[in-house]
JSON list of C-alpha atoms in Angstrom, two decimals:
[
{"chain": "Q", "resi": 1, "resn": "LYS", "atom": "CA", "xyz": [2.24, 18.81, 13.08]},
{"chain": "Q", "resi": 2, "resn": "ALA", "atom": "CA", "xyz": [5.31, 20.67, 11.93]},
{"chain": "Q", "resi": 3, "resn": "GLY", "atom": "CA", "xyz": [6.99, 19.64, 8.69]},
{"chain": "Q", "resi": 4, "resn": "VAL", "atom": "CA", "xyz": [10.56, 18.68, 7.86]},
{"chain": "Q", "resi": 5, "resn": "THR", "atom": "CA", "xyz": [12.87, 21.61, 8.77]},
{"chain": "Q", "resi": 6, "resn": "GLN", "atom": "CA", "xyz": [16.26, 22.34, 7.42]},
{"chain": "Q", "resi": 7, "resn": "THR", "atom": "CA", "xyz": [18.88, 24.78, 8.41]},
{"chain": "Q", "resi": 8, "resn": "PRO", "atom": "CA", "xyz": [20.18, 26.99, 7.27]},
{"chain": "Q", "resi": 9, "resn": "ARG", "atom": "CA", "xyz": [18.14, 27.79, 4.23]},
{"chain": "Q", "resi": 10, "resn": "TYR", "atom": "CA", "xyz": [20.98, 29.47, 2.39]},
{"chain": "Q", "resi": 11, "resn": "LEU", "atom": "CA", "xyz": [24.75, 29.07, 2.63]},
{"chain": "Q", "resi": 12, "resn": "ILE", "atom": "CA", "xyz": [27.65, 30.66, 0.78]},
{"chain": "Q", "resi": 13, "resn": "LYS", "atom": "CA", "xyz": [31.03, 29.01, 1.12]},
{"chain": "Q", "resi": 14, "resn": "THR", "atom": "CA", "xyz": [34.40, 29.06, -0.62]},
{"chain": "Q", "resi": 15, "resn": "ARG", "atom": "CA", "xyz": [36.25, 26.17, -2.33]},
{"chain": "Q", "resi": 16, "resn": "GLY", "atom": "CA", "xyz": [38.09, 24.11, 0.09]},
{"chain": "Q", "resi": 17, "resn": "GLN", "atom": "CA", "xyz": [35.87, 24.84, 3.04]},
{"chain": "Q", "resi": 18, "resn": "GLN", "atom": "CA", "xyz": [33.52, 22.38, 4.67]},
{"chain": "Q", "resi": 19, "resn": "VAL", "atom": "CA", "xyz": [29.92, 22.59, 5.59]},
{"chain": "Q", "resi": 20, "resn": "THR", "atom": "CA", "xyz": [27.24, 21.02, 7.73]},
{"chain": "Q", "resi": 21, "resn": "LEU", "atom": "CA", "xyz": [23.67, 21.06, 6.97]},
{"chain": "Q", "resi": 22, "resn": "SER", "atom": "CA", "xyz": [20.99, 20.05, 9.43]},
{"chain": "Q", "resi": 23, "resn": "CYS", "atom": "CA", "xyz": [17.55, 18.32, 9.07]},
{"chain": "Q", "resi": 24, "resn": "SER", "atom": "CA", "xyz": [14.89, 17.77, 11.64]},
{"chain": "Q", "resi": 25, "resn": "PRO", "atom": "CA", "xyz": [12.22, 15.26, 10.58]},
{"chain": "Q", "resi": 26, "resn": "ILE", "atom": "CA", "xyz": [8.53, 15.20, 11.16]},
{"chain": "Q", "resi": 27, "resn": "SER", "atom": "CA", "xyz": [7.81, 14.27, 14.78]},
{"chain": "Q", "resi": 28, "resn": "GLY", "atom": "CA", "xyz": [7.70, 10.39, 15.03]},
{"chain": "Q", "resi": 29, "resn": "HIS", "atom": "CA", "xyz": [9.55, 9.89, 11.82]},
{"chain": "Q", "resi": 30, "resn": "ARG", "atom": "CA", "xyz": [12.76, 7.81, 12.18]},
{"chain": "Q", "resi": 31, "resn": "SER", "atom": "CA", "xyz": [13.89, 7.67, 8.56]},
{"chain": "Q", "resi": 32, "resn": "VAL", "atom": "CA", "xyz": [15.77, 10.49, 7.00]},
{"chain": "Q", "resi": 33, "resn": "SER", "atom": "CA", "xyz": [17.12, 10.71, 3.46]},
{"chain": "Q", "resi": 34, "resn": "TRP", "atom": "CA", "xyz": [19.19, 13.27, 1.67]},
{"chain": "Q", "resi": 35, "resn": "TYR", "atom": "CA", "xyz": [19.08, 14.33, -2.00]},
{"chain": "Q", "resi": 36, "resn": "GLN", "atom": "CA", "xyz": [21.14, 16.84, -4.06]},
{"chain": "Q", "resi": 37, "resn": "GLN", "atom": "CA", "xyz": [19.30, 18.80, -6.67]},
{"chain": "Q", "resi": 38, "resn": "THR", "atom": "CA", "xyz": [21.31, 20.46, -9.50]},
{"chain": "Q", "resi": 39, "resn": "PRO", "atom": "CA", "xyz": [20.16, 21.86, -12.87]},
{"chain": "Q", "resi": 40, "resn": "GLY", "atom": "CA", "xyz": [22.35, 19.36, -14.70]},
{"chain": "Q", "resi": 41, "resn": "GLN", "atom": "CA", "xyz": [22.01, 16.18, -12.79]},
{"chain": "Q", "resi": 42, "resn": "GLY", "atom": "CA", "xyz": [18.62, 16.67, -11.32]},
{"chain": "Q", "resi": 43, "resn": "LEU", "atom": "CA", "xyz": [17.68, 15.04, -8.03]},
{"chain": "Q", "resi": 44, "resn": "GLN", "atom": "CA", "xyz": [20.10, 12.46, -6.92]},
{"chain": "Q", "resi": 45, "resn": "PHE", "atom": "CA", "xyz": [20.05, 10.24, -3.80]},
{"chain": "Q", "resi": 46, "resn": "LEU", "atom": "CA", "xyz": [22.82, 10.94, -1.27]},
{"chain": "Q", "resi": 47, "resn": "PHE", "atom": "CA", "xyz": [22.06, 8.63, 1.74]},
{"chain": "Q", "resi": 48, "resn": "GLU", "atom": "CA", "xyz": [19.48, 7.36, 4.08]},
{"chain": "Q", "resi": 49, "resn": "TYR", "atom": "CA", "xyz": [19.51, 6.91, 7.87]},
{"chain": "Q", "resi": 50, "resn": "PHE", "atom": "CA", "xyz": [17.36, 4.97, 10.34]},
{"chain": "Q", "resi": 51, "resn": "SER", "atom": "CA", "xyz": [17.91, 4.61, 13.88]},
{"chain": "Q", "resi": 52, "resn": "GLU", "atom": "CA", "xyz": [21.27, 6.34, 13.72]},
{"chain": "Q", "resi": 53, "resn": "THR", "atom": "CA", "xyz": [22.44, 4.01, 11.17]},
{"chain": "Q", "resi": 54, "resn": "GLN", "atom": "CA", "xyz": [23.25, 4.59, 7.45]},
{"chain": "Q", "resi": 55, "resn": "ARG", "atom": "CA", "xyz": [21.22, 2.13, 5.51]},
{"chain": "Q", "resi": 56, "resn": "ASN", "atom": "CA", "xyz": [22.02, 3.22, 1.97]},
{"chain": "Q", "resi": 57, "resn": "LYS", "atom": "CA", "xyz": [24.40, 5.57, 0.13]},
{"chain": "Q", "resi": 58, "resn": "GLY", "atom": "CA", "xyz": [24.26, 7.03, -3.23]},
{"chain": "Q", "resi": 59, "resn": "ASN", "atom": "CA", "xyz": [27.11, 7.32, -5.75]},
{"chain": "Q", "resi": 60, "resn": "PHE", "atom": "CA", "xyz": [28.92, 10.33, -4.18]},
{"chain": "Q", "resi": 61, "resn": "PRO", "atom": "CA", "xyz": [32.50, 10.69, -3.15]},
{"chain": "Q", "resi": 62, "resn": "GLY", "atom": "CA", "xyz": [33.60, 10.28, 0.38]},
{"chain": "Q", "resi": 63, "resn": "ARG", "atom": "CA", "xyz": [33.74, 13.99, 0.93]},
{"chain": "Q", "resi": 64, "resn": "PHE", "atom": "CA", "xyz": [29.93, 13.59, 1.44]},
{"chain": "Q", "resi": 65, "resn": "SER", "atom": "CA", "xyz": [28.96, 12.22, 4.85]},
{"chain": "Q", "resi": 66, "resn": "GLY", "atom": "CA", "xyz": [26.16, 12.27, 7.24]},
{"chain": "Q", "resi": 67, "resn": "ARG", "atom": "CA", "xyz": [24.97, 11.03, 10.66]},
{"chain": "Q", "resi": 68, "resn": "GLN", "atom": "CA", "xyz": [21.66, 10.72, 12.59]},
{"chain": "Q", "resi": 69, "resn": "PHE", "atom": "CA", "xyz": [21.15, 11.36, 16.23]},
{"chain": "Q", "resi": 70, "resn": "SER", "atom": "CA", "xyz": [19.06, 9.48, 18.71]},
{"chain": "Q", "resi": 71, "resn": "ASN", "atom": "CA", "xyz": [16.25, 12.09, 18.30]},
{"chain": "Q", "resi": 72, "resn": "SER", "atom": "CA", "xyz": [16.19, 11.30, 14.47]},
{"chain": "Q", "resi": 73, "resn": "ARG", "atom": "CA", "xyz": [17.71, 14.64, 13.59]},
{"chain": "Q", "resi": 74, "resn": "SER", "atom": "CA", "xyz": [20.36, 14.26, 10.84]},
{"chain": "Q", "resi": 75, "resn": "GLU", "atom": "CA", "xyz": [23.21, 16.27, 9.67]},
{"chain": "Q", "resi": 76, "resn": "MET", "atom": "CA", "xyz": [25.25, 15.92, 6.44]},
{"chain": "Q", "resi": 77, "resn": "ASN", "atom": "CA", "xyz": [28.67, 17.22, 5.92]},
{"chain": "Q", "resi": 78, "resn": "VAL", "atom": "CA", "xyz": [30.60, 18.15, 2.79]},
{"chain": "Q", "resi": 79, "resn": "SER", "atom": "CA", "xyz": [34.34, 18.55, 3.17]},
{"chain": "Q", "resi": 80, "resn": "THR", "atom": "CA", "xyz": [36.68, 20.14, 0.82]},
{"chain": "Q", "resi": 81, "resn": "LEU", "atom": "CA", "xyz": [34.05, 22.00, -1.18]},
{"chain": "Q", "resi": 82, "resn": "GLU", "atom": "CA", "xyz": [34.15, 22.12, -4.88]},
{"chain": "Q", "resi": 83, "resn": "LEU", "atom": "CA", "xyz": [32.28, 24.40, -7.19]},
{"chain": "Q", "resi": 84, "resn": "GLY", "atom": "CA", "xyz": [30.24, 21.52, -8.43]},
{"chain": "Q", "resi": 85, "resn": "ASP", "atom": "CA", "xyz": [28.90, 20.95, -5.01]},
{"chain": "Q", "resi": 86, "resn": "SER", "atom": "CA", "xyz": [26.62, 23.99, -5.51]},
{"chain": "Q", "resi": 87, "resn": "ALA", "atom": "CA", "xyz": [23.09, 22.71, -5.23]},
{"chain": "Q", "resi": 88, "resn": "LEU", "atom": "CA", "xyz": [19.92, 22.51, -3.34]},
{"chain": "Q", "resi": 89, "resn": "TYR", "atom": "CA", "xyz": [20.16, 19.90, -0.65]},
{"chain": "Q", "resi": 90, "resn": "LEU", "atom": "CA", "xyz": [16.81, 18.32, 0.26]},
{"chain": "Q", "resi": 91, "resn": "CYS", "atom": "CA", "xyz": [16.09, 16.15, 3.34]},
{"chain": "Q", "resi": 92, "resn": "ALA", "atom": "CA", "xyz": [13.21, 13.94, 3.42]},
{"chain": "Q", "resi": 93, "resn": "SER", "atom": "CA", "xyz": [11.59, 11.99, 6.28]},
{"chain": "Q", "resi": 94, "resn": "SER", "atom": "CA", "xyz": [9.38, 8.92, 6.63]},
{"chain": "Q", "resi": 95, "resn": "LEU", "atom": "CA", "xyz": [8.09, 6.75, 9.32]},
{"chain": "Q", "resi": 96, "resn": "VAL", "atom": "CA", "xyz": [9.97, 3.73, 8.21]},
{"chain": "Q", "resi": 97, "resn": "PRO", "atom": "CA", "xyz": [12.88, 3.26, 5.98]},
{"chain": "Q", "resi": 98, "resn": "GLY", "atom": "CA", "xyz": [12.77, 2.36, 2.39]},
{"chain": "Q", "resi": 99, "resn": "GLY", "atom": "CA", "xyz": [10.39, 4.98, 1.03]},
{"chain": "Q", "resi": 100, "resn": "GLY", "atom": "CA", "xyz": [8.31, 2.44, -0.74]},
{"chain": "Q", "resi": 101, "resn": "THR", "atom": "CA", "xyz": [4.60, 2.45, 0.43]},
{"chain": "Q", "resi": 102, "resn": "ASP", "atom": "CA", "xyz": [5.56, 4.99, 3.16]},
{"chain": "Q", "resi": 103, "resn": "THR", "atom": "CA", "xyz": [5.71, 8.56, 1.89]},
{"chain": "Q", "resi": 104, "resn": "GLN", "atom": "CA", "xyz": [8.80, 10.64, 1.91]},
{"chain": "Q", "resi": 105, "resn": "TYR", "atom": "CA", "xyz": [8.12, 14.12, 3.11]},
{"chain": "Q", "resi": 106, "resn": "PHE", "atom": "CA", "xyz": [10.57, 16.71, 1.97]},
{"chain": "Q", "resi": 107, "resn": "GLY", "atom": "CA", "xyz": [11.93, 19.83, 3.63]},
{"chain": "Q", "resi": 108, "resn": "PRO", "atom": "CA", "xyz": [12.37, 23.23, 1.98]},
{"chain": "Q", "resi": 109, "resn": "GLY", "atom": "CA", "xyz": [16.04, 22.48, 1.35]},
{"chain": "Q", "resi": 110, "resn": "THR", "atom": "CA", "xyz": [19.32, 24.15, 1.93]},
{"chain": "Q", "resi": 111, "resn": "ARG", "atom": "CA", "xyz": [20.69, 26.23, -1.09]},
{"chain": "Q", "resi": 112, "resn": "LEU", "atom": "CA", "xyz": [24.56, 25.84, -0.88]},
{"chain": "Q", "resi": 113, "resn": "THR", "atom": "CA", "xyz": [26.66, 28.09, -3.23]},
{"chain": "Q", "resi": 114, "resn": "VAL", "atom": "CA", "xyz": [30.25, 27.47, -3.44]},
{"chain": "Q", "resi": 115, "resn": "LEU", "atom": "CA", "xyz": [32.57, 30.31, -4.78]},
{"chain": "X", "resi": 1, "resn": "ALA", "atom": "CA", "xyz": [17.24, -1.34, -12.75]},
{"chain": "X", "resi": 2, "resn": "GLN", "atom": "CA", "xyz": [14.61, 1.28, -12.27]},
{"chain": "X", "resi": 3, "resn": "SER", "atom": "CA", "xyz": [14.41, 4.59, -14.18]},
{"chain": "X", "resi": 4, "resn": "VAL", "atom": "CA", "xyz": [11.98, 7.26, -15.03]},
{"chain": "X", "resi": 5, "resn": "THR", "atom": "CA", "xyz": [11.59, 9.39, -18.23]},
{"chain": "X", "resi": 6, "resn": "GLN", "atom": "CA", "xyz": [9.60, 12.49, -18.27]},
{"chain": "X", "resi": 7, "resn": "LEU", "atom": "CA", "xyz": [8.63, 13.53, -21.77]},
{"chain": "X", "resi": 8, "resn": "GLY", "atom": "CA", "xyz": [8.93, 17.21, -22.27]},
{"chain": "X", "resi": 9, "resn": "SER", "atom": "CA", "xyz": [11.02, 19.45, -19.93]},
{"chain": "X", "resi": 10, "resn": "HIS", "atom": "CA", "xyz": [8.51, 22.35, -20.57]},
{"chain": "X", "resi": 11, "resn": "VAL", "atom": "CA", "xyz": [4.79, 22.25, -20.95]},
{"chain": "X", "resi": 12, "resn": "SER", "atom": "CA", "xyz": [2.73, 25.44, -21.73]},
{"chain": "X", "resi": 13, "resn": "VAL", "atom": "CA", "xyz": [-1.12, 25.47, -21.21]},
{"chain": "X", "resi": 14, "resn": "SER", "atom": "CA", "xyz": [-3.79, 28.14, -21.05]},
{"chain": "X", "resi": 15, "resn": "GLU", "atom": "CA", "xyz": [-5.58, 28.71, -17.90]},
{"chain": "X", "resi": 16, "resn": "GLY", "atom": "CA", "xyz": [-8.70, 26.45, -17.88]},
{"chain": "X", "resi": 17, "resn": "ALA", "atom": "CA", "xyz": [-7.13, 23.97, -20.31]},
{"chain": "X", "resi": 18, "resn": "LEU", "atom": "CA", "xyz": [-6.28, 20.24, -19.58]},
{"chain": "X", "resi": 19, "resn": "VAL", "atom": "CA", "xyz": [-2.77, 19.61, -18.10]},
{"chain": "X", "resi": 20, "resn": "LEU", "atom": "CA", "xyz": [-1.04, 16.40, -19.23]},
{"chain": "X", "resi": 21, "resn": "LEU", "atom": "CA", "xyz": [2.39, 15.63, -17.84]},
{"chain": "X", "resi": 22, "resn": "ARG", "atom": "CA", "xyz": [3.93, 12.39, -19.12]},
{"chain": "X", "resi": 23, "resn": "CYS", "atom": "CA", "xyz": [5.95, 9.92, -17.30]},
{"chain": "X", "resi": 24, "resn": "ASN", "atom": "CA", "xyz": [7.27, 6.56, -18.35]},
{"chain": "X", "resi": 25, "resn": "TYR", "atom": "CA", "xyz": [9.01, 4.29, -15.99]},
{"chain": "X", "resi": 26, "resn": "SER", "atom": "CA", "xyz": [11.26, 1.09, -16.17]},
{"chain": "X", "resi": 27, "resn": "SER", "atom": "CA", "xyz": [11.07, -1.24, -13.19]},
{"chain": "X", "resi": 28, "resn": "SER", "atom": "CA", "xyz": [11.89, -4.93, -12.84]},
{"chain": "X", "resi": 29, "resn": "VAL", "atom": "CA", "xyz": [9.54, -5.27, -10.01]},
{"chain": "X", "resi": 30, "resn": "PRO", "atom": "CA", "xyz": [6.10, -3.92, -9.41]},
{"chain": "X", "resi": 31, "resn": "PRO", "atom": "CA", "xyz": [6.66, -0.25, -9.06]},
{"chain": "X", "resi": 32, "resn": "TYR", "atom": "CA", "xyz": [5.81, 2.37, -6.49]},
{"chain": "X", "resi": 33, "resn": "LEU", "atom": "CA", "xyz": [5.26, 5.57, -8.26]},
{"chain": "X", "resi": 34, "resn": "PHE", "atom": "CA", "xyz": [4.97, 9.09, -7.20]},
{"chain": "X", "resi": 35, "resn": "TRP", "atom": "CA", "xyz": [4.45, 12.73, -8.49]},
{"chain": "X", "resi": 36, "resn": "TYR", "atom": "CA", "xyz": [5.92, 15.57, -6.66]},
{"chain": "X", "resi": 37, "resn": "VAL", "atom": "CA", "xyz": [5.56, 19.27, -7.30]},
{"chain": "X", "resi": 38, "resn": "GLN", "atom": "CA", "xyz": [8.21, 21.93, -6.54]},
{"chain": "X", "resi": 39, "resn": "TYR", "atom": "CA", "xyz": [7.45, 25.63, -6.32]},
{"chain": "X", "resi": 40, "resn": "PRO", "atom": "CA", "xyz": [10.20, 28.22, -6.71]},
{"chain": "X", "resi": 41, "resn": "ASN", "atom": "CA", "xyz": [12.62, 28.26, -3.76]},
{"chain": "X", "resi": 42, "resn": "GLN", "atom": "CA", "xyz": [10.71, 25.33, -2.09]},
{"chain": "X", "resi": 43, "resn": "GLY", "atom": "CA", "xyz": [11.07, 21.70, -1.54]},
{"chain": "X", "resi": 44, "resn": "LEU", "atom": "CA", "xyz": [9.09, 18.83, -2.99]},
{"chain": "X", "resi": 45, "resn": "GLN", "atom": "CA", "xyz": [5.46, 18.38, -2.11]},
{"chain": "X", "resi": 46, "resn": "LEU", "atom": "CA", "xyz": [3.75, 14.92, -2.70]},
{"chain": "X", "resi": 47, "resn": "LEU", "atom": "CA", "xyz": [0.84, 15.30, -5.13]},
{"chain": "X", "resi": 48, "resn": "LEU", "atom": "CA", "xyz": [0.00, 11.58, -5.31]},
{"chain": "X", "resi": 49, "resn": "LYS", "atom": "CA", "xyz": [1.33, 8.03, -5.17]},
{"chain": "X", "resi": 50, "resn": "TYR", "atom": "CA", "xyz": [0.63, 4.61, -6.57]},
{"chain": "X", "resi": 51, "resn": "THR", "atom": "CA", "xyz": [1.56, 1.58, -4.58]},
{"chain": "X", "resi": 52, "resn": "THR", "atom": "CA", "xyz": [-1.00, -1.15, -5.25]},
{"chain": "X", "resi": 53, "resn": "GLY", "atom": "CA", "xyz": [-4.70, -1.42, -5.91]},
{"chain": "X", "resi": 54, "resn": "ALA", "atom": "CA", "xyz": [-6.80, 1.03, -8.02]},
{"chain": "X", "resi": 55, "resn": "THR", "atom": "CA", "xyz": [-4.77, 2.23, -11.02]},
{"chain": "X", "resi": 56, "resn": "LEU", "atom": "CA", "xyz": [-6.37, 5.66, -11.08]},
{"chain": "X", "resi": 57, "resn": "VAL", "atom": "CA", "xyz": [-5.01, 7.66, -8.22]},
{"chain": "X", "resi": 58, "resn": "LYS", "atom": "CA", "xyz": [-6.42, 10.91, -7.11]},
{"chain": "X", "resi": 59, "resn": "GLY", "atom": "CA", "xyz": [-4.29, 13.41, -5.45]},
{"chain": "X", "resi": 60, "resn": "ILE", "atom": "CA", "xyz": [-4.17, 16.96, -4.15]},
{"chain": "X", "resi": 61, "resn": "ASN", "atom": "CA", "xyz": [-5.19, 20.14, -5.95]},
{"chain": "X", "resi": 62, "resn": "GLY", "atom": "CA", "xyz": [-7.39, 18.23, -8.48]},
{"chain": "X", "resi": 63, "resn": "PHE", "atom": "CA", "xyz": [-4.55, 16.12, -10.06]},
{"chain": "X", "resi": 64, "resn": "GLU", "atom": "CA", "xyz": [-4.85, 12.62, -10.78]},
{"chain": "X", "resi": 65, "resn": "ALA", "atom": "CA", "xyz": [-2.63, 10.02, -12.50]},
{"chain": "X", "resi": 66, "resn": "GLU", "atom": "CA", "xyz": [-3.41, 6.57, -14.11]},
{"chain": "X", "resi": 67, "resn": "PHE", "atom": "CA", "xyz": [-1.03, 3.68, -13.75]},
{"chain": "X", "resi": 68, "resn": "LYS", "atom": "CA", "xyz": [-0.78, 1.68, -17.01]},
{"chain": "X", "resi": 69, "resn": "LYS", "atom": "CA", "xyz": [1.42, -1.35, -16.66]},
{"chain": "X", "resi": 70, "resn": "SER", "atom": "CA", "xyz": [1.04, -2.32, -20.29]},
{"chain": "X", "resi": 71, "resn": "GLU", "atom": "CA", "xyz": [2.41, 1.08, -21.38]},
{"chain": "X", "resi": 72, "resn": "THR", "atom": "CA", "xyz": [4.73, 1.45, -18.41]},
{"chain": "X", "resi": 73, "resn": "SER", "atom": "CA", "xyz": [3.24, 4.86, -17.85]},
{"chain": "X", "resi": 74, "resn": "PHE", "atom": "CA", "xyz": [2.00, 7.02, -15.02]},
{"chain": "X", "resi": 75, "resn": "HIS", "atom": "CA", "xyz": [0.92, 10.36, -16.67]},
{"chain": "X", "resi": 76, "resn": "LEU", "atom": "CA", "xyz": [-0.38, 13.20, -14.49]},
{"chain": "X", "resi": 77, "resn": "THR", "atom": "CA", "xyz": [-3.46, 15.12, -15.38]},
{"chain": "X", "resi": 78, "resn": "LYS", "atom": "CA", "xyz": [-5.62, 17.90, -14.27]},
{"chain": "X", "resi": 79, "resn": "PRO", "atom": "CA", "xyz": [-8.89, 18.83, -16.12]},
{"chain": "X", "resi": 80, "resn": "SER", "atom": "CA", "xyz": [-8.56, 22.63, -15.84]},
{"chain": "X", "resi": 81, "resn": "ALA", "atom": "CA", "xyz": [-5.23, 24.49, -15.05]},
{"chain": "X", "resi": 82, "resn": "HIS", "atom": "CA", "xyz": [-4.98, 27.23, -12.65]},
{"chain": "X", "resi": 83, "resn": "MET", "atom": "CA", "xyz": [-2.33, 29.95, -12.69]},
{"chain": "X", "resi": 84, "resn": "SER", "atom": "CA", "xyz": [-1.24, 28.57, -9.29]},
{"chain": "X", "resi": 85, "resn": "ASP", "atom": "CA", "xyz": [-0.27, 25.16, -10.96]},
{"chain": "X", "resi": 86, "resn": "ALA", "atom": "CA", "xyz": [2.72, 26.64, -12.52]},
{"chain": "X", "resi": 87, "resn": "ALA", "atom": "CA", "xyz": [5.56, 24.94, -10.96]},
{"chain": "X", "resi": 88, "resn": "GLU", "atom": "CA", "xyz": [8.06, 22.13, -11.67]},
{"chain": "X", "resi": 89, "resn": "TYR", "atom": "CA", "xyz": [6.65, 18.53, -11.48]},
{"chain": "X", "resi": 90, "resn": "PHE", "atom": "CA", "xyz": [8.72, 15.48, -10.84]},
{"chain": "X", "resi": 91, "resn": "CYS", "atom": "CA", "xyz": [7.80, 11.84, -11.44]},
{"chain": "X", "resi": 92, "resn": "ALA", "atom": "CA", "xyz": [9.63, 9.25, -9.25]},
{"chain": "X", "resi": 93, "resn": "VAL", "atom": "CA", "xyz": [9.84, 5.55, -8.82]},
{"chain": "X", "resi": 94, "resn": "PHE", "atom": "CA", "xyz": [10.91, 3.75, -5.66]},
{"chain": "X", "resi": 95, "resn": "ALA", "atom": "CA", "xyz": [14.08, 1.84, -6.29]},
{"chain": "X", "resi": 96, "resn": "GLY", "atom": "CA", "xyz": [13.63, -0.80, -3.81]},
{"chain": "X", "resi": 97, "resn": "SER", "atom": "CA", "xyz": [14.19, -1.28, -0.09]},
{"chain": "X", "resi": 98, "resn": "ASN", "atom": "CA", "xyz": [17.72, -2.65, -0.76]},
{"chain": "X", "resi": 99, "resn": "THR", "atom": "CA", "xyz": [18.61, 1.04, -2.03]},
{"chain": "X", "resi": 100, "resn": "GLY", "atom": "CA", "xyz": [16.04, 3.02, -0.18]},
{"chain": "X", "resi": 101, "resn": "LYS", "atom": "CA", "xyz": [15.87, 5.69, -2.71]},
{"chain": "X", "resi": 102, "resn": "LEU", "atom": "CA", "xyz": [13.46, 7.46, -4.98]},
{"chain": "X", "resi": 103, "resn": "ILE", "atom": "CA", "xyz": [14.60, 7.69, -8.56]},
{"chain": "X", "resi": 104, "resn": "PHE", "atom": "CA", "xyz": [13.35, 11.02, -10.14]},
{"chain": "X", "resi": 105, "resn": "GLY", "atom": "CA", "xyz": [12.70, 11.95, -13.62]},
{"chain": "X", "resi": 106, "resn": "GLN", "atom": "CA", "xyz": [14.42, 15.23, -14.84]},
{"chain": "X", "resi": 107, "resn": "GLY", "atom": "CA", "xyz": [11.25, 17.27, -14.13]},
{"chain": "X", "resi": 108, "resn": "THR", "atom": "CA", "xyz": [8.70, 19.11, -16.16]},
{"chain": "X", "resi": 109, "resn": "THR", "atom": "CA", "xyz": [8.11, 22.84, -15.81]},
{"chain": "X", "resi": 110, "resn": "LEU", "atom": "CA", "xyz": [4.46, 23.78, -16.28]},
{"chain": "X", "resi": 111, "resn": "GLN", "atom": "CA", "xyz": [3.70, 27.29, -17.52]},
{"chain": "X", "resi": 112, "resn": "VAL", "atom": "CA", "xyz": [0.14, 28.45, -17.22]},
{"chain": "X", "resi": 113, "resn": "LYS", "atom": "CA", "xyz": [-0.74, 31.22, -19.45]},
{"chain": "X", "resi": 114, "resn": "PRO", "atom": "CA", "xyz": [-3.60, 33.67, -18.59]}
]
């Protein structure tokens, strides 16, 4: 069974631009979560989607948004990019939402660099 | 509120030596605890998890962790380090279904010396 895939793997943007990242969960998984990883802040939760609905959102500005499609694939969008948005963005999928007893499986991430 | 503290941002061991990576948690409810490993330029791979039941949890690649409620700890161990174990390790606690998120520690980089 294929793992979580994320595209693109690397991305370079300039300040003020917007970017869209894509995540395809493991087949059969309906829950997708997004995390931002930076050297300074570590791993921080962005949001969680299940059945095309955002269930939870982390403490990030409104420039960060996401959505989930009927096939469970998810996208996240960052508008008006800032230098501080440079990070590794990780997507995780699980069978059911909540990520408690159910394991979250992570993709390889998208490395975003904002110049 | 839940939180995780990993003691030691860098740990260095010799090949064949015991690996001990420390993790303490804070949780107002019975915790679900996880250890993930991250190799350079890769995502997170689950090593092991504790939900309920046996407090000694065995994971992949020879790693294990023991849940100690009295000490609020979930330390990761491996009897004999391999060069391939060099990576960054993250301890995480599930913050509850009302948040849906994992709360991660700051990570511990494991260096294995030949």
